[in-house]
Amino acid sequence: MGARTIAPFLEEILKQPIVVENKPGGMNLVGGNIVATAVPDGYTLGYLSVVPAIPETFSYFQKPPYTSKDLTPICPITNVSGVLIVKTDSPWKTLKEFVEHARKNPGMKVGTRGPGSMPQLMLLEFKRLKT
């Protein structure tokens, strides 16, 4: 959706048509691989969420077909922050309180958008740092 929003502005600046082609799958891993393996002729650009497009984040699940050295970010477009939230009346008011509780109470349930999503990767990183 973001690429389609900026395409008309790029067309105006570049004085040529921009074709937006969605390549769903793998939280940007598929699209990132297309950019990483494209002929470097200036005609293939990627509009990717930077963190998910970094293939090393997928080492939790699989060996990615390319590395972050194969891509160069040239312009930030948006900045979407991830936020860990709890119910207002929860016993935790800080991240430190939450982490201390989670360490003392293994098996806590959390909700994310699913495997490979930014929230899930964040929680996997918490788990990795704990060990």
PDB file of C-alpha atoms in Angstrom:
ATOM      1  CA  MET A   1       0.000   0.000   0.000  1.00  0.00           C
ATOM      2  CA  GLY A   2       2.800   2.431   0.833  1.00  0.00           C
ATOM      3  CA  ALA A   3       4.528   1.926  -2.517  1.00  0.00           C
ATOM      4  CA  ARG A   4       1.285   2.690  -4.349  1.00  0.00           C
ATOM      5  CA  THR A   5       0.950   5.888  -2.328  1.00  0.00           C
ATOM      6  CA  ILE A   6       4.381   7.224  -3.266  1.00  0.00           C
ATOM      7  CA  ALA A   7       4.426   5.942  -6.884  1.00  0.00           C
ATOM      8  CA  PRO A   8       2.658   9.015  -8.366  1.00  0.00           C
ATOM      9  CA  PHE A   9       5.161  11.318  -6.674  1.00  0.00           C
ATOM     10  CA  LEU A  10       8.088   9.271  -7.971  1.00  0.00           C
ATOM     11  CA  GLU A  11       6.581   9.331 -11.470  1.00  0.00           C
ATOM     12  CA  GLU A  12       6.420  13.114 -11.322  1.00  0.00           C
ATOM     13  CA  ILE A  13      10.020  13.418 -10.140  1.00  0.00           C
ATOM     14  CA  LEU A  14      11.482  10.744 -12.428  1.00  0.00           C
ATOM     15  CA  LYS A  15       9.315  11.656 -15.443  1.00  0.00           C
ATOM     16  CA  GLN A  16       8.557   8.005 -16.149  1.00  0.00           C
ATOM     17  CA  PRO A  17       5.930   5.471 -15.113  1.00  0.00           C
ATOM     18  CA  ILE A  18       6.370   3.459 -11.940  1.00  0.00           C
ATOM     19  CA  VAL A  19       4.953  -0.058 -11.866  1.00  0.00           C
ATOM     20  CA  VAL A  20       4.164  -1.343  -8.379  1.00  0.00           C
ATOM     21  CA  GLU A  21       4.178  -5.112  -8.214  1.00  0.00           C
ATOM     22  CA  ASN A  22       3.252  -6.797  -4.942  1.00  0.00           C
ATOM     23  CA  LYS A  23       5.326  -9.828  -4.020  1.00  0.00           C
ATOM     24  CA  PRO A  24       3.665 -11.159  -0.888  1.00  0.00           C
ATOM     25  CA  GLY A  25       5.228 -13.724   1.351  1.00  0.00           C
ATOM     26  CA  GLY A  26       7.723 -14.180   4.107  1.00  0.00           C
ATOM     27  CA  MET A  27       7.276 -10.732   5.689  1.00  0.00           C
ATOM     28  CA  ASN A  28       9.243  -9.048   2.842  1.00  0.00           C
ATOM     29  CA  LEU A  29      11.678 -11.951   2.412  1.00  0.00           C
ATOM     30  CA  VAL A  30      10.308 -12.774  -1.060  1.00  0.00           C
ATOM     31  CA  GLY A  31      10.382  -9.155  -2.245  1.00  0.00           C
ATOM     32  CA  GLY A  32      13.776  -8.589  -0.656  1.00  0.00           C
ATOM     33  CA  ASN A  33      15.174 -11.585  -2.520  1.00  0.00           C
ATOM     34  CA  ILE A  34      13.800 -10.231  -5.811  1.00  0.00           C
ATOM     35  CA  VAL A  35      15.617  -6.942  -5.195  1.00  0.00           C
ATOM     36  CA  ALA A  36      18.779  -8.711  -3.981  1.00  0.00           C
ATOM     37  CA  THR A  37      18.976 -10.875  -7.110  1.00  0.00           C
ATOM     38  CA  ALA A  38      17.837  -8.261  -9.670  1.00  0.00           C
ATOM     39  CA  VAL A  39      20.116  -6.930 -12.369  1.00  0.00           C
ATOM     40  CA  PRO A  40      21.554  -3.687 -10.896  1.00  0.00           C
ATOM     41  CA  ASP A  41      20.198  -1.519 -13.722  1.00  0.00           C
ATOM     42  CA  GLY A  42      18.166   0.927 -11.618  1.00  0.00           C
ATOM     43  CA  TYR A  43      14.811  -0.511 -12.655  1.00  0.00           C
ATOM     44  CA  THR A  44      14.092  -2.680  -9.622  1.00  0.00           C
ATOM     45  CA  LEU A  45      13.516  -0.978  -6.297  1.00  0.00           C
ATOM     46  CA  GLY A  46      12.149  -2.473  -3.132  1.00  0.00           C
ATOM     47  CA  TYR A  47       9.676  -0.867  -0.795  1.00  0.00           C
ATOM     48  CA  LEU A  48      10.295  -2.989   2.267  1.00  0.00           C
ATOM     49  CA  SER A  49       9.895  -2.665   5.987  1.00  0.00           C
ATOM     50  CA  VAL A  50      13.557  -2.381   6.898  1.00  0.00           C
ATOM     51  CA  VAL A  51      13.699  -4.741   9.858  1.00  0.00           C
ATOM     52  CA  PRO A  52      11.680  -7.593   8.307  1.00  0.00           C
ATOM     53  CA  ALA A  53      13.598  -7.190   5.071  1.00  0.00           C
ATOM     54  CA  ILE A  54      16.830  -7.904   6.917  1.00  0.00           C
ATOM     55  CA  PRO A  55      17.091 -11.617   6.202  1.00  0.00           C
ATOM     56  CA  GLU A  56      19.056 -12.367   9.357  1.00  0.00           C
ATOM     57  CA  THR A  57      15.851 -11.823  11.353  1.00  0.00           C
ATOM     58  CA  PHE A  58      14.495 -14.945   9.647  1.00  0.00           C
ATOM     59  CA  SER A  59      17.246 -17.144  11.060  1.00  0.00           C
ATOM     60  CA  TYR A  60      14.705 -18.020  13.754  1.00  0.00           C
ATOM     61  CA  PHE A  61      12.693 -19.881  11.093  1.00  0.00           C
ATOM     62  CA  GLN A  62      14.829 -20.701   8.064  1.00  0.00           C
ATOM     63  CA  LYS A  63      18.030 -19.916   6.197  1.00  0.00           C
ATOM     64  CA  PRO A  64      17.274 -16.869   4.025  1.00  0.00           C
ATOM     65  CA  PRO A  65      18.366 -16.871   0.356  1.00  0.00           C
ATOM     66  CA  TYR A  66      20.310 -13.603   0.708  1.00  0.00           C
ATOM     67  CA  THR A  67      21.986 -11.489   3.405  1.00  0.00           C
ATOM     68  CA  SER A  68      21.608  -7.885   4.473  1.00  0.00           C
ATOM     69  CA  LYS A  69      24.855  -7.146   2.604  1.00  0.00           C
ATOM     70  CA  ASP A  70      22.903  -7.718  -0.627  1.00  0.00           C
ATOM     71  CA  LEU A  71      20.618  -4.705   0.002  1.00  0.00           C
ATOM     72  CA  THR A  72      21.335  -1.021   0.558  1.00  0.00           C
ATOM     73  CA  PRO A  73      18.641   1.192   2.118  1.00  0.00           C
ATOM     74  CA  ILE A  74      18.704   4.474   0.206  1.00  0.00           C
ATOM     75  CA  CYS A  75      15.793   6.394   1.706  1.00  0.00           C
ATOM     76  CA  PRO A  76      13.600   6.001   4.778  1.00  0.00           C
ATOM     77  CA  ILE A  77       9.939   6.345   3.827  1.00  0.00           C
ATOM     78  CA  THR A  78       8.026   5.650   7.025  1.00  0.00           C
ATOM     79  CA  ASN A  79       8.813   4.884  10.627  1.00  0.00           C
ATOM     80  CA  VAL A  80       6.395   2.536  12.332  1.00  0.00           C
ATOM     81  CA  SER A  81       7.269   1.792  15.913  1.00  0.00           C
ATOM     82  CA  GLY A  82       6.483  -1.453  17.618  1.00  0.00           C
ATOM     83  CA  VAL A  83       4.971  -1.153  21.061  1.00  0.00           C
ATOM     84  CA  LEU A  84       4.602  -3.697  23.838  1.00  0.00           C
ATOM     85  CA  ILE A  85       1.256  -2.945  25.480  1.00  0.00           C
ATOM     86  CA  VAL A  86      -0.635  -4.320  28.448  1.00  0.00           C
ATOM     87  CA  LYS A  87      -4.107  -3.725  29.829  1.00  0.00           C
ATOM     88  CA  THR A  88      -4.333  -0.486  31.832  1.00  0.00           C
ATOM     89  CA  ASP A  89      -5.082  -2.226  35.109  1.00  0.00           C
ATOM     90  CA  SER A  90      -2.298  -4.822  34.683  1.00  0.00           C
ATOM     91  CA  PRO A  91       0.299  -5.170  37.444  1.00  0.00           C
ATOM     92  CA  TRP A  92       3.099  -3.961  35.115  1.00  0.00           C
ATOM     93  CA  LYS A  93       3.778  -0.289  34.486  1.00  0.00           C
ATOM     94  CA  THR A  94       7.300  -0.635  33.051  1.00  0.00           C
ATOM     95  CA  LEU A  95       9.163  -3.042  30.780  1.00  0.00           C
ATOM     96  CA  LYS A  96      11.410  -3.981  33.699  1.00  0.00           C
ATOM     97  CA  GLU A  97       8.375  -5.025  35.797  1.00  0.00           C
ATOM     98  CA  PHE A  98       6.999  -7.060  32.899  1.00  0.00           C
ATOM     99  CA  VAL A  99      10.301  -8.847  32.243  1.00  0.00           C
ATOM    100  CA  GLU A 100      10.793  -9.635  35.945  1.00  0.00           C
ATOM    101  CA  HIS A 101       7.284 -11.115  36.112  1.00  0.00           C
ATOM    102  CA  ALA A 102       7.811 -13.138  32.909  1.00  0.00           C
ATOM    103  CA  ARG A 103      11.063 -14.605  34.258  1.00  0.00           C
ATOM    104  CA  LYS A 104       9.315 -15.698  37.466  1.00  0.00           C
ATOM    105  CA  ASN A 105       6.249 -17.016  35.594  1.00  0.00           C
ATOM    106  CA  PRO A 106       7.327 -18.993  32.509  1.00  0.00           C
ATOM    107  CA  GLY A 107       4.625 -19.873  30.004  1.00  0.00           C
ATOM    108  CA  MET A 108       2.923 -16.473  29.816  1.00  0.00           C
ATOM    109  CA  LYS A 109       0.605 -16.076  26.834  1.00  0.00           C
ATOM    110  CA  VAL A 110       1.073 -13.201  24.429  1.00  0.00           C
ATOM    111  CA  GLY A 111      -0.655 -12.164  21.225  1.00  0.00           C
ATOM    112  CA  THR A 112       1.015 -11.265  17.932  1.00  0.00           C
ATOM    113  CA  ARG A 113       0.016 -10.985  14.292  1.00  0.00           C
ATOM    114  CA  GLY A 114       1.575 -14.400  13.669  1.00  0.00           C
ATOM    115  CA  PRO A 115       4.840 -16.133  12.806  1.00  0.00           C
ATOM    116  CA  GLY A 116       7.416 -13.784  11.351  1.00  0.00           C
ATOM    117  CA  SER A 117       5.556 -10.633  12.360  1.00  0.00           C
ATOM    118  CA  MET A 118       7.465  -7.832  14.039  1.00  0.00           C
ATOM    119  CA  PRO A 119       5.797  -8.460  17.427  1.00  0.00           C
ATOM    120  CA  GLN A 120       6.717 -12.138  17.278  1.00  0.00           C
ATOM    121  CA  LEU A 121      10.316 -11.349  16.290  1.00  0.00           C
ATOM    122  CA  MET A 122      10.506  -8.875  19.179  1.00  0.00           C
ATOM    123  CA  LEU A 123       9.328 -11.531  21.624  1.00  0.00           C
ATOM    124  CA  LEU A 124      11.785 -14.079  20.209  1.00  0.00           C
ATOM    125  CA  GLU A 125      14.553 -11.554  20.769  1.00  0.00           C
ATOM    126  CA  PHE A 126      13.449 -11.099  24.393  1.00  0.00           C
ATOM    127  CA  LYS A 127      13.598 -14.863  24.768  1.00  0.00           C
ATOM    128  CA  ARG A 128      17.053 -15.035  23.161  1.00  0.00           C
ATOM    129  CA  LEU A 129      18.403 -12.297  25.429  1.00  0.00           C
ATOM    130  CA  LYS A 130      17.089 -14.122  28.473  1.00  0.00           C
ATOM    131  CA  THR A 131      19.174 -17.232  27.774  1.00  0.00           C
TER     132      THR A 131
END
